[in-house]
mmCIF file of C-alpha atoms in Angstrom:
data_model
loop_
_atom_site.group_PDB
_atom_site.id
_atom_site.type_symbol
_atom_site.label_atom_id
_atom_site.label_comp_id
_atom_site.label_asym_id
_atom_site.label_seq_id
_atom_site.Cartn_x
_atom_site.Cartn_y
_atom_site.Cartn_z
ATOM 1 C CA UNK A 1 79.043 -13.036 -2.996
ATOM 2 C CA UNK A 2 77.636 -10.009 -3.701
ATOM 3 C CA UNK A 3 80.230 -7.064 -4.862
ATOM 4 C CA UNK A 4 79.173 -3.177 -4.600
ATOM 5 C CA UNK A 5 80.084 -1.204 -7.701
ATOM 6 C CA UNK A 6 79.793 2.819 -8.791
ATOM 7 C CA UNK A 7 76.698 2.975 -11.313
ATOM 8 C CA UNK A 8 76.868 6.079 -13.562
ATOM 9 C CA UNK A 9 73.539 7.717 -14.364
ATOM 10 C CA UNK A 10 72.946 9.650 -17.629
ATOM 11 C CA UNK A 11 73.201 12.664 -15.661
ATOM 12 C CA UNK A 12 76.912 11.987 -14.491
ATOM 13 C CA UNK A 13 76.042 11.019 -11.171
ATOM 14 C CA UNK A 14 77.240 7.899 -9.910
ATOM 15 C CA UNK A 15 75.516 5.834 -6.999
ATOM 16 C CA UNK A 16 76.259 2.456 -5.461
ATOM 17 C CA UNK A 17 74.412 -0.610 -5.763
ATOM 18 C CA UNK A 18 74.822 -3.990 -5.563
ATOM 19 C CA UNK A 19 76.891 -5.567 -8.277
ATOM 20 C CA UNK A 20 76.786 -9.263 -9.943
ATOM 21 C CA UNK A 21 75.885 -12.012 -7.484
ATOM 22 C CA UNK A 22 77.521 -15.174 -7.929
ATOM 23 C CA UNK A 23 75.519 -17.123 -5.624
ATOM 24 C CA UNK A 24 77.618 -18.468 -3.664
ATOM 25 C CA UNK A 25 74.725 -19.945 -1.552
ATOM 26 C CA UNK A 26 73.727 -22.203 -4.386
ATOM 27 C CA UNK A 27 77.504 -22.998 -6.515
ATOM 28 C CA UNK A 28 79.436 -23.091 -3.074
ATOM 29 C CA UNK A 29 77.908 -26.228 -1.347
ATOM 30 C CA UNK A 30 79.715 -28.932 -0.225
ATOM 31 C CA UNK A 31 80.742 -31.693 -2.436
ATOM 32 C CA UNK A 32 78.364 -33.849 -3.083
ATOM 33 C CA UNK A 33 75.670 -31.453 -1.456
ATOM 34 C CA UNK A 34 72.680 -30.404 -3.534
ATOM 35 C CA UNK A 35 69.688 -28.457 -2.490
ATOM 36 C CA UNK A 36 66.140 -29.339 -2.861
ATOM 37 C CA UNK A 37 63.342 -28.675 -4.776
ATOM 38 C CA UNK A 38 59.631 -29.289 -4.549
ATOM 39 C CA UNK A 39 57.596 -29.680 -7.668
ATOM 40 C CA UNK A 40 53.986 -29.902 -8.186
ATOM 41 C CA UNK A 41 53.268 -31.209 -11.468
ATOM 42 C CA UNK A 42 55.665 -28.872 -13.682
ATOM 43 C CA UNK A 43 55.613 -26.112 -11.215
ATOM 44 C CA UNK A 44 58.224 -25.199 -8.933
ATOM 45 C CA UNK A 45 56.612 -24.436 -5.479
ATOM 46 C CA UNK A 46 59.099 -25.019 -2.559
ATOM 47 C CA UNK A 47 60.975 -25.281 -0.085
ATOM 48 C CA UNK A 48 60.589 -21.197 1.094
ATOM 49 C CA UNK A 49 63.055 -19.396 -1.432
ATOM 50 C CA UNK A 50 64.887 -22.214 -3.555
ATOM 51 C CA UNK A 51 62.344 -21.701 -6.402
ATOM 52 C CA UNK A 52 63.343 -18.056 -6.769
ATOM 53 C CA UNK A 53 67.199 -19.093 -6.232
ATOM 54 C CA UNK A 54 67.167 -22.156 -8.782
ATOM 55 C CA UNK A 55 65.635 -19.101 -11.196
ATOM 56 C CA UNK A 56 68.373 -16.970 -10.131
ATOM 57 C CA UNK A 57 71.155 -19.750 -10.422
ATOM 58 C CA UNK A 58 70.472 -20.270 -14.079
ATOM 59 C CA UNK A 59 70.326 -16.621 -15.207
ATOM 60 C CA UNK A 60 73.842 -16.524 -13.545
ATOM 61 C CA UNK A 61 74.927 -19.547 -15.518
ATOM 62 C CA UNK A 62 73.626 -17.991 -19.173
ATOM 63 C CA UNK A 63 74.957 -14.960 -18.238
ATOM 64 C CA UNK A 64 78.910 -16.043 -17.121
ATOM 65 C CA UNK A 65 79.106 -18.830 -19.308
ATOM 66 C CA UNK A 66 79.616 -16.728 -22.641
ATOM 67 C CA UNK A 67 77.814 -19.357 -24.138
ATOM 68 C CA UNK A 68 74.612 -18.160 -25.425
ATOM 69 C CA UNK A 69 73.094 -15.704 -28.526
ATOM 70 C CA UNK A 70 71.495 -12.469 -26.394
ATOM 71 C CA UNK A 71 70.275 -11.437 -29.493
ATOM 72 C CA UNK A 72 67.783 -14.889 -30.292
ATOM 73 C CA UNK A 73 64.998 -16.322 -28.741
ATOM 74 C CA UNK A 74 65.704 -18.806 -26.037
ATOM 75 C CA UNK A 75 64.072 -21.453 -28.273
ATOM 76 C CA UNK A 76 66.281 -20.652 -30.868
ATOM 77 C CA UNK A 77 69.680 -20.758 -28.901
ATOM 78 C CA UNK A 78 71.729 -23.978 -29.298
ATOM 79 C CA UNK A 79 70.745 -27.061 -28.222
ATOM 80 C CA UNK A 80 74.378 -28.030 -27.361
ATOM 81 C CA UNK A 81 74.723 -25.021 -25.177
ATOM 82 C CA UNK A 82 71.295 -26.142 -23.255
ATOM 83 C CA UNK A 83 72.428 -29.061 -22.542
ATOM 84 C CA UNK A 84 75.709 -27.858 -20.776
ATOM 85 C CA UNK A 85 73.384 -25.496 -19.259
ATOM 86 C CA UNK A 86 71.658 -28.415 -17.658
ATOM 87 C CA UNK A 87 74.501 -30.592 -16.926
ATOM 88 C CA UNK A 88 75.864 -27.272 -15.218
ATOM 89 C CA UNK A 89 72.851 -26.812 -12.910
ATOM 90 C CA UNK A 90 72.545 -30.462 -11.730
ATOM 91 C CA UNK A 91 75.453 -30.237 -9.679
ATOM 92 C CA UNK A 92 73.703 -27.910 -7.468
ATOM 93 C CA UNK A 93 70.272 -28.721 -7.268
ATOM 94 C CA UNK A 94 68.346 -32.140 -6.753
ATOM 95 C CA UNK A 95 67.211 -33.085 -10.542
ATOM 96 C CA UNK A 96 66.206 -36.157 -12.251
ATOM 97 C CA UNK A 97 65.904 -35.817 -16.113
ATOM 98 C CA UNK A 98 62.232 -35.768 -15.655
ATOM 99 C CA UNK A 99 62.935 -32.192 -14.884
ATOM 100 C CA UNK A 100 64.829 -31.534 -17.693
ATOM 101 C CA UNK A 101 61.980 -30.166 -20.279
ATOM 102 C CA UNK A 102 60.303 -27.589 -17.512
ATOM 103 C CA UNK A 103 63.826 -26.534 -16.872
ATOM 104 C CA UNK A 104 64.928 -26.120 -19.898
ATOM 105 C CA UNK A 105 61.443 -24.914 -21.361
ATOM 106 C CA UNK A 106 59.487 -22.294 -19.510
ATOM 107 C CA UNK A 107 61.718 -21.576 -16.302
ATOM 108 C CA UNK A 108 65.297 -21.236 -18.513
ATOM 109 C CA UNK A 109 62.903 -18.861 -20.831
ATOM 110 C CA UNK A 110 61.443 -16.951 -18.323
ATOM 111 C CA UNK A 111 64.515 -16.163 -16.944
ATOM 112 C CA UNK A 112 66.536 -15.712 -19.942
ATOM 113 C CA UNK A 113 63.766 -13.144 -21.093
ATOM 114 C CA UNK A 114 63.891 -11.516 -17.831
ATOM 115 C CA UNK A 115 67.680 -10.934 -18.085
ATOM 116 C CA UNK A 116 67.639 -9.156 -21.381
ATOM 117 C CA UNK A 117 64.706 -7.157 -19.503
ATOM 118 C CA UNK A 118 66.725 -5.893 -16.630
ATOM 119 C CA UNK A 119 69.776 -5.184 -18.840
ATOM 120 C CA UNK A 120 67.488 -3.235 -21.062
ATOM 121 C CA UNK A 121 66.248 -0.785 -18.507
ATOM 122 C CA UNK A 122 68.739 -0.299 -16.773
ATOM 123 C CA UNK A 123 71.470 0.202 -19.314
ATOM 124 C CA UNK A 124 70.004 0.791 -22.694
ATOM 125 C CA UNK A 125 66.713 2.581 -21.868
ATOM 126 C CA UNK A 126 67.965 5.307 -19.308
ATOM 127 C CA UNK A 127 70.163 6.709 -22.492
ATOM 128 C CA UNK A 128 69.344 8.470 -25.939
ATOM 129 C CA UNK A 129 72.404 7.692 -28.166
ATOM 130 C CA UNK A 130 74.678 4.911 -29.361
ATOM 131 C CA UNK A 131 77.717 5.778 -28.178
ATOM 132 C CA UNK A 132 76.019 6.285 -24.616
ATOM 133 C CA UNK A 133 74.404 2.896 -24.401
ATOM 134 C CA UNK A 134 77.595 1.305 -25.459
ATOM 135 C CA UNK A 135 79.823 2.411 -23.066
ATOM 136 C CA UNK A 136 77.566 1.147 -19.922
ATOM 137 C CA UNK A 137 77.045 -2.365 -20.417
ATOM 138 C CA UNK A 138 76.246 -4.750 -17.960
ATOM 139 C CA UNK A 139 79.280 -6.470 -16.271
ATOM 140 C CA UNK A 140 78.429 -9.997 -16.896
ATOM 141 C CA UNK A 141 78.633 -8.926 -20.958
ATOM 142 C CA UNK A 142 81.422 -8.732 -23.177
ATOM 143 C CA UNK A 143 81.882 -5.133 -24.772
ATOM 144 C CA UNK A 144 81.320 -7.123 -28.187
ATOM 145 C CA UNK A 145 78.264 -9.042 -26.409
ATOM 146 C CA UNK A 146 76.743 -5.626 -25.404
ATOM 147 C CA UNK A 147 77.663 -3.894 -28.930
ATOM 148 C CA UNK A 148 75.723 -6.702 -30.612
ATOM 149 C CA UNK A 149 72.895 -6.357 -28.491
ATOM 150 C CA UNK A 150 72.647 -2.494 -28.502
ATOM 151 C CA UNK A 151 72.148 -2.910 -32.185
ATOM 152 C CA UNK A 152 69.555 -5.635 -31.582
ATOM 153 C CA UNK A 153 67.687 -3.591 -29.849
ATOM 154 C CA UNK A 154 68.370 -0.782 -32.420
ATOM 155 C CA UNK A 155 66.289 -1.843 -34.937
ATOM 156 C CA UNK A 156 63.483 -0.384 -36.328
ATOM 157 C CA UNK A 157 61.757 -3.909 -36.036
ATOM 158 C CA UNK A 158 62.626 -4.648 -32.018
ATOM 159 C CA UNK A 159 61.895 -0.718 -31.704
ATOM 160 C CA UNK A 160 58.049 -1.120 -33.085
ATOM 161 C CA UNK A 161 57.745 -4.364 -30.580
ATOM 162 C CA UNK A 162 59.298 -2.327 -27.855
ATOM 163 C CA UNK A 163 56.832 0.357 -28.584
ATOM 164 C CA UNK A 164 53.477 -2.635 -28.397
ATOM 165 C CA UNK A 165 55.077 -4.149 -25.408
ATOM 166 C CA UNK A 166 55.098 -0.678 -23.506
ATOM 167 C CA UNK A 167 51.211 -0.333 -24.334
ATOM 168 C CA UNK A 168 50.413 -3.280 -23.147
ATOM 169 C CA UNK A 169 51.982 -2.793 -20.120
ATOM 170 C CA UNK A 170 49.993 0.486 -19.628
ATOM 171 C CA UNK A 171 46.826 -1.423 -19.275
ATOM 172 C CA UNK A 172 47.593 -3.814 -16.775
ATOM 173 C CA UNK A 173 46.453 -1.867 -14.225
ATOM 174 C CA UNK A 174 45.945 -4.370 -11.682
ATOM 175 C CA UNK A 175 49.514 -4.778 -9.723
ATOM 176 C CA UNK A 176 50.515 -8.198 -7.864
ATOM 177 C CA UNK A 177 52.821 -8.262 -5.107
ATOM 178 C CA UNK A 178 53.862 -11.234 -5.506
ATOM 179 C CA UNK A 179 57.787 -10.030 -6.136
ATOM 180 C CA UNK A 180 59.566 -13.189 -7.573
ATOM 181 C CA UNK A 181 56.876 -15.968 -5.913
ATOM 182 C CA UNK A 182 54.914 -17.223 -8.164
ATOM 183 C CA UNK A 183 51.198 -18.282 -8.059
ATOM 184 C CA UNK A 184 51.444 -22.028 -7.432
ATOM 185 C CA UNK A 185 53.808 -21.378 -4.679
ATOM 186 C CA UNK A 186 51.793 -19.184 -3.282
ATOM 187 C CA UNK A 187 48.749 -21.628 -3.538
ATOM 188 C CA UNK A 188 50.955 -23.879 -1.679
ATOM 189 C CA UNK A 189 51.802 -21.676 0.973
ATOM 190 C CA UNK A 190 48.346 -21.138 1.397
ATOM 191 C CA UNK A 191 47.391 -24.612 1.885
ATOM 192 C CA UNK A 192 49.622 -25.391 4.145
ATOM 193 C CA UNK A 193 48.520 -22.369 6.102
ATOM 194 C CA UNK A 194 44.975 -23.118 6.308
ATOM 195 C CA UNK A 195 44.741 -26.732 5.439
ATOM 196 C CA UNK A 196 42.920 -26.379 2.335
ATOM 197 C CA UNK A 197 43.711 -24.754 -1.329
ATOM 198 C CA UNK A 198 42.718 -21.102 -1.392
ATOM 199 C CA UNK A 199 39.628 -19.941 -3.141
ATOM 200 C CA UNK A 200 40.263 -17.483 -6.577
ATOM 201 C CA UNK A 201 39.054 -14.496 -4.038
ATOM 202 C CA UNK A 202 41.719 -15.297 -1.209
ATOM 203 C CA UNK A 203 44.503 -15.901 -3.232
ATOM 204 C CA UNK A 204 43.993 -12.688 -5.696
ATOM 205 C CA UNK A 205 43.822 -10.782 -2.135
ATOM 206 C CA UNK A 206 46.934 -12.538 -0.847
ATOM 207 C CA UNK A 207 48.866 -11.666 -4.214
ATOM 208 C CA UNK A 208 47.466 -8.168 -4.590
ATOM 209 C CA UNK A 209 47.926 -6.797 -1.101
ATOM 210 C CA UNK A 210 51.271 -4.964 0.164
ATOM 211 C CA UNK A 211 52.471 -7.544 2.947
ATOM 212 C CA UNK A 212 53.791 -4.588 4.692
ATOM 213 C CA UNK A 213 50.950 -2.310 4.768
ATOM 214 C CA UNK A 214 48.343 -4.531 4.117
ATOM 215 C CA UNK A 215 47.124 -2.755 1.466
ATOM 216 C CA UNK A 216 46.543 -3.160 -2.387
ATOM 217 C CA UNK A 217 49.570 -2.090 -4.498
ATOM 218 C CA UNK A 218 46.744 0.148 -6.690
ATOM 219 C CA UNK A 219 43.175 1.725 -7.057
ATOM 220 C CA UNK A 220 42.124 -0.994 -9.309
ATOM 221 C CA UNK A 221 42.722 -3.717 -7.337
ATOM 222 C CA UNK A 222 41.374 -2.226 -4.170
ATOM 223 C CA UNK A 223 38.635 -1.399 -5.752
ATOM 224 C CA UNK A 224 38.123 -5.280 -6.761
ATOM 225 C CA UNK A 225 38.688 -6.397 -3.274
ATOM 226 C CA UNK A 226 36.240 -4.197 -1.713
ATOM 227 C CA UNK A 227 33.706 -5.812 -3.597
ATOM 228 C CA UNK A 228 34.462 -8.822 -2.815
ATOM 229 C CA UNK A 229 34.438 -8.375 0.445
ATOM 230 C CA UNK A 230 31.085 -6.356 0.346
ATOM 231 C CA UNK A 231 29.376 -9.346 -1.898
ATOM 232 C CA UNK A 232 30.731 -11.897 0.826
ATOM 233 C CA UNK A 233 29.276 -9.988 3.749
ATOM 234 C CA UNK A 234 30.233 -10.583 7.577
ATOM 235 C CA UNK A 235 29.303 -13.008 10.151
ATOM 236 C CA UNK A 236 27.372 -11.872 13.489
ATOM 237 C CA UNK A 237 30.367 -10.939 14.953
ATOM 238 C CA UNK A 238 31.276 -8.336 12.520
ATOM 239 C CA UNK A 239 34.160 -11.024 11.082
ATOM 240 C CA UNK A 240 34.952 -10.812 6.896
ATOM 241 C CA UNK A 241 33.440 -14.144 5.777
ATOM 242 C CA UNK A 242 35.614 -15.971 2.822
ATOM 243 C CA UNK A 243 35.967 -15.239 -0.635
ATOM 244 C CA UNK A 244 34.386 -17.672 -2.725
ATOM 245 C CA UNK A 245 35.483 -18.952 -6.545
ATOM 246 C CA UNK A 246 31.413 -17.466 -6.963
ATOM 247 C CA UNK A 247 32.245 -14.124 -5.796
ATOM 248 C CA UNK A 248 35.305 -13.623 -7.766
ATOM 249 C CA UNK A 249 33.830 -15.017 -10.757
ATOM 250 C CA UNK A 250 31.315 -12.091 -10.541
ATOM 251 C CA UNK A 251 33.657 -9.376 -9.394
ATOM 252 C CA UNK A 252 36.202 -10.072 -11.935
ATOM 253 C CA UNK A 253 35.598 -8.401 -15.300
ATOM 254 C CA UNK A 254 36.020 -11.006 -18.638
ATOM 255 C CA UNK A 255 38.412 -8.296 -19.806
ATOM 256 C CA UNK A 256 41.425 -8.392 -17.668
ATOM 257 C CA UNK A 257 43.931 -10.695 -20.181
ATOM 258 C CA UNK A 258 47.467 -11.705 -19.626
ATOM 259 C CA UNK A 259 49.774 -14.294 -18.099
ATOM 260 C CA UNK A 260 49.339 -15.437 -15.173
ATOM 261 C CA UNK A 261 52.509 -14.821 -13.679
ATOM 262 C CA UNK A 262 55.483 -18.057 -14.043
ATOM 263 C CA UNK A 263 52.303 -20.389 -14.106
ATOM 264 C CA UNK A 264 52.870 -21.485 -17.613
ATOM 265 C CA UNK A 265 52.470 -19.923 -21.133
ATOM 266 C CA UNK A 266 49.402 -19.182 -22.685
ATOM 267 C CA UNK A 267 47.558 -19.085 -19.094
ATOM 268 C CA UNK A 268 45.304 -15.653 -18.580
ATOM 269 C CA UNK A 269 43.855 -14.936 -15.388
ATOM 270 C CA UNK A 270 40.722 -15.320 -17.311
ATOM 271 C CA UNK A 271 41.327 -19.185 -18.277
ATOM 272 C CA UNK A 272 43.277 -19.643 -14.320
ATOM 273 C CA UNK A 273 40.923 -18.379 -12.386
ATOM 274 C CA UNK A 274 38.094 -17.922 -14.226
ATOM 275 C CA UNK A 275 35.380 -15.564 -15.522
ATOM 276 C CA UNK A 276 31.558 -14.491 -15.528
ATOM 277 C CA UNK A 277 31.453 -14.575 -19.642
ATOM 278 C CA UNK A 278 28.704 -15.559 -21.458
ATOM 279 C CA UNK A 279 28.419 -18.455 -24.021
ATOM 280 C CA UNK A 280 28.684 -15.555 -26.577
ATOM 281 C CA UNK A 281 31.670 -13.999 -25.094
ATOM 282 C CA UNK A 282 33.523 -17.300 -24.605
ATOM 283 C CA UNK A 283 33.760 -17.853 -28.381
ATOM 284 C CA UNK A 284 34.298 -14.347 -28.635
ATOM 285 C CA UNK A 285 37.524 -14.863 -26.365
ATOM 286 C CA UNK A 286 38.504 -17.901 -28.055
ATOM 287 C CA UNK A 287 38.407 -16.250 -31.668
ATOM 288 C CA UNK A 288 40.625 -13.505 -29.867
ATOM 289 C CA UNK A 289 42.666 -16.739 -28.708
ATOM 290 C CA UNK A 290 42.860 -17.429 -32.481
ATOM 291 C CA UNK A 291 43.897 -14.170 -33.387
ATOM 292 C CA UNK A 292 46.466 -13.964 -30.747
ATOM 293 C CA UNK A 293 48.147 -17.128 -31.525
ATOM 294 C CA UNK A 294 48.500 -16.063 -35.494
ATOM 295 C CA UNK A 295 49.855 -13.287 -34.391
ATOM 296 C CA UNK A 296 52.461 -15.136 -32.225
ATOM 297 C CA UNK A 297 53.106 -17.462 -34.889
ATOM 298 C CA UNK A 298 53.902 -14.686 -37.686
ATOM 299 C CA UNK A 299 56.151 -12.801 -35.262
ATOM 300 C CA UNK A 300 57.898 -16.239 -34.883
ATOM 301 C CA UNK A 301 58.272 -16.823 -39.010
ATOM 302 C CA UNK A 302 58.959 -12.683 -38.990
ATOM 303 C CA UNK A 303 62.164 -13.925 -36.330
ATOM 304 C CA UNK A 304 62.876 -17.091 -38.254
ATOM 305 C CA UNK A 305 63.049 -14.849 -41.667
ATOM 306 C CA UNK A 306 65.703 -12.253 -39.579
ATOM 307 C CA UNK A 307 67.775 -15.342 -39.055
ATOM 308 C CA UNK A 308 67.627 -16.711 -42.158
ATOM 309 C CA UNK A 309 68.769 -12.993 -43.267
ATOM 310 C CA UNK A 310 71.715 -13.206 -40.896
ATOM 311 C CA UNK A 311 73.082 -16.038 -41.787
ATOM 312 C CA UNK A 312 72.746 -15.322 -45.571
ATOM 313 C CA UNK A 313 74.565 -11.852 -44.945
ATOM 314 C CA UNK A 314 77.047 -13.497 -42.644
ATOM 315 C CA UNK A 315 77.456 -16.203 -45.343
ATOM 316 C CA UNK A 316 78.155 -13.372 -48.239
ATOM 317 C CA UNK A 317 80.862 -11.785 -45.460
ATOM 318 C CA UNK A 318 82.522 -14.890 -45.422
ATOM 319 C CA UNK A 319 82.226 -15.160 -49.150
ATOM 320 C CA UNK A 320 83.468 -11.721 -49.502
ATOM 321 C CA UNK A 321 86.428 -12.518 -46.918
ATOM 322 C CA UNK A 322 87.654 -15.903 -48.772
ATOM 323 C CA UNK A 323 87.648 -13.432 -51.903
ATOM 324 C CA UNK A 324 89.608 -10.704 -50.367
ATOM 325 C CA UNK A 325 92.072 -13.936 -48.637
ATOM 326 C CA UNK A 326 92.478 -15.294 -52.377
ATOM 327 C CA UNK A 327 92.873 -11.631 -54.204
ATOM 328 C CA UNK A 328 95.685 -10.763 -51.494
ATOM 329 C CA UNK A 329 97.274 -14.448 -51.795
ATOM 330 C CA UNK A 330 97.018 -13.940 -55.891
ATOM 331 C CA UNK A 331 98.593 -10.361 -55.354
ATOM 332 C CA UNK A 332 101.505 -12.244 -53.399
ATOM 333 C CA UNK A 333 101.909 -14.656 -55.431
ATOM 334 C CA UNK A 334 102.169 -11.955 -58.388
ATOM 335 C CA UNK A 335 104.404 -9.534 -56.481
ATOM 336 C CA UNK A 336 107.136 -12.605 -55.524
ATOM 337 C CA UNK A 337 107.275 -14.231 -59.558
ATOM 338 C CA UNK A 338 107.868 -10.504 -60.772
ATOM 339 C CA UNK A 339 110.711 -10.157 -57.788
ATOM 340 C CA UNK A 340 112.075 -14.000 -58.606
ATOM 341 C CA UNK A 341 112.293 -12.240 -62.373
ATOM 342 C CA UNK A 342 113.885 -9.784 -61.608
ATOM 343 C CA UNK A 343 116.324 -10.941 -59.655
ATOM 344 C CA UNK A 344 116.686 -13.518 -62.787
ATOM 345 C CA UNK A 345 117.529 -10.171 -65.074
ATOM 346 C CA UNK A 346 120.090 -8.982 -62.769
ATOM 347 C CA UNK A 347 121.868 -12.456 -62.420
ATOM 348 C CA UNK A 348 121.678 -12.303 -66.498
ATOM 349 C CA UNK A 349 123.028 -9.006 -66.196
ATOM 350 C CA UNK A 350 125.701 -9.626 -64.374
ATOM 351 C CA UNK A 351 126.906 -13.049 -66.281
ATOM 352 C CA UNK A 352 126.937 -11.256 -69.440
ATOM 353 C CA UNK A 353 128.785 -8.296 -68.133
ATOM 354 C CA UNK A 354 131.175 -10.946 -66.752
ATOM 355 C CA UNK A 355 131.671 -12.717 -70.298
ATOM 356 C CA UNK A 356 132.100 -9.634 -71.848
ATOM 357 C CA UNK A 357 134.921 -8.440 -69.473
ATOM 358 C CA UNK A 358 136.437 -11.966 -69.733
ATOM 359 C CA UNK A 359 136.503 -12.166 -73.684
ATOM 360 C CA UNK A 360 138.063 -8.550 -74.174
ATOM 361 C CA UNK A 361 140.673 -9.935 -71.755
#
């Protein structure tokens, strides 16, 4: 079920959209039902839409089960919590525990990442201060879940990475239409189509054209498909003949980096499909590999030292706390032996008062 809700824009305005799903599609089936999934290798890649659903089905899970640390790394979330998370989505979907690692690996991350993502622009970066972002918060948060992920975000160290992230996107100038299919389904699609697994030239077209307008999303990409097309010639009959791995190869500039979208980490188009680089440039690329993995690995120990700093401060604020508990039990304790001496004074008071009165009697 999907609910319609009033969105507020920075401006005031409000406009409707569609509110939180709770897939009733996938946690509504009969009991006893499950729905099916076909893998190839570690890759999700049918039937139709149930990859993109069984994606969809665990973000709703991490996001209404109130379970997990917004503010971590999905690797770093707790492993206790994972596991309900997987105990949670076998009763829906048709999983063996061979399953278990790509589900709880790469597709749980992916998805996990790409929550935080939405949340962010659409409720954090559309507003300049605080007390804005605060008070719109995503409805399958908490107010103290959002808080402590406004702040995340806040800091001047997630502020610098939001700031790299943002140029990197700038240069990917090459768009894919490929909406929330991923490559390897498409490549199965493909081969079921025509028999055969697409060549690098055919599939790049199939994932960079509009399937609408038949077009390519962007300049840059049209501009890569035209020469394909122009290196692969046409037949007598004036028909496009195919795209071969060759062509692409020598179309496709050694440049164009990046992840290759839910194939796995650490795959580039350059490494998936392939490249024209030279001996030279291949070790070139790999000492960039190098480089690119140090620099993944210190912003890992950079996250592992935040955490370390958390719990440290969170251990003082307990420490602080117990001391406060003990200096207000002390104070107590202090305040009720000076009233149990008082009243000890007065009852003296009043017996000698009494033996005086008696004894002048």
């Amino acid at each position: 079920m999907v609910k319609r809700r009033l969105r507020r824009s920075p401006g005031g305005a409000g406009t409707w959209v569609r509110g939180t799903s709770t897939l009733p599609k996938v946690f509504d089936q009969p009991n006893g039902s499950k729905l099916e999934l076909l893998w190839k290798d570690k890759q999700l890649v049918g039937p139709q839409k149930h990859p993109s659903l069984f994606s969809e089905s665990i973000g709703v899970l991490m996001a209404m089960s109130r379970r997990f640390n917004w503010t971590k790394n999905w690797e770093l979330q707790d492993v206790g919590h994972k596991q309900w998370l997987w105990d949670n989505i076998k009763d829906s979907w048709e999983l063996d525990e061979t399953r278990k690692e790509p589900t709880l690996g790469p597709i749980s991350s992916d998805e996990f990442r790409n929550k935080k993502s939405k949340w962010k622009r659409k409720f954090y970066t559309p507003y300049t201060t605080y007390e804005e972002r605060v008070s719109h918060r995503p409805h399958q948060l908490s107010q103290q879940e959002w808080v402590q992920l406004v702040e995340f975000w806040d800091t001047p160290e997630q502020q610098a990475i939001f700031e790299r992230n943002k140029a990197n996107r700038a240069k990917q100038i090459a768009k894919h239409a490929t909406g929330r299919i991923s490559f390897p389904q498409f490549e199965e699609i493909m081969s079921k189509e025509h028999g055969a697994p697409p060549s690098l030239g055919d599939l790049f077209v199939r994932t960079h054209k509009s399937s609408k307008t038949h077009d390519a999303l962007d300049d840059q990409s049209r501009d890569y498909i035209e020469k394909m097309n122009h290196l692969a010639g046409r037949d007598e009959h004036g028909a496009q003949l195919p795209l071969t791995n060759e062509i692409y190869r020598e179309v496709m500039p050694p440049e164009r980096h990046g992840r290759v979208r839910l194939r796995k980490r650490g795959v580039t188009p350059t490494s998936y499909f392939g490249s024209r680089l030279s001996s030279d440039n291949r070790v070139n690329d790999l000492e960039n590999q190098v480089v690119e993995m140090k620099r993944v690995a210190e912003e890992k120990e950079e996250e592992r030292q935040r955490e370390i700093e958390e719990m440290r401060r969170q251990a003082q604020d307990k420490d602080e706390q117990r001391q406060h508990e003990m200096d207000e039990m002390k104070r107590q304790f202090d305040a009720r032996d000076a009233d149990m001496e008082a009243r000890l004074m007065q009852k003296l008071l009043e017996m000698t008062t009494t033996h005086s009165r008696l004894s002048s009697n």
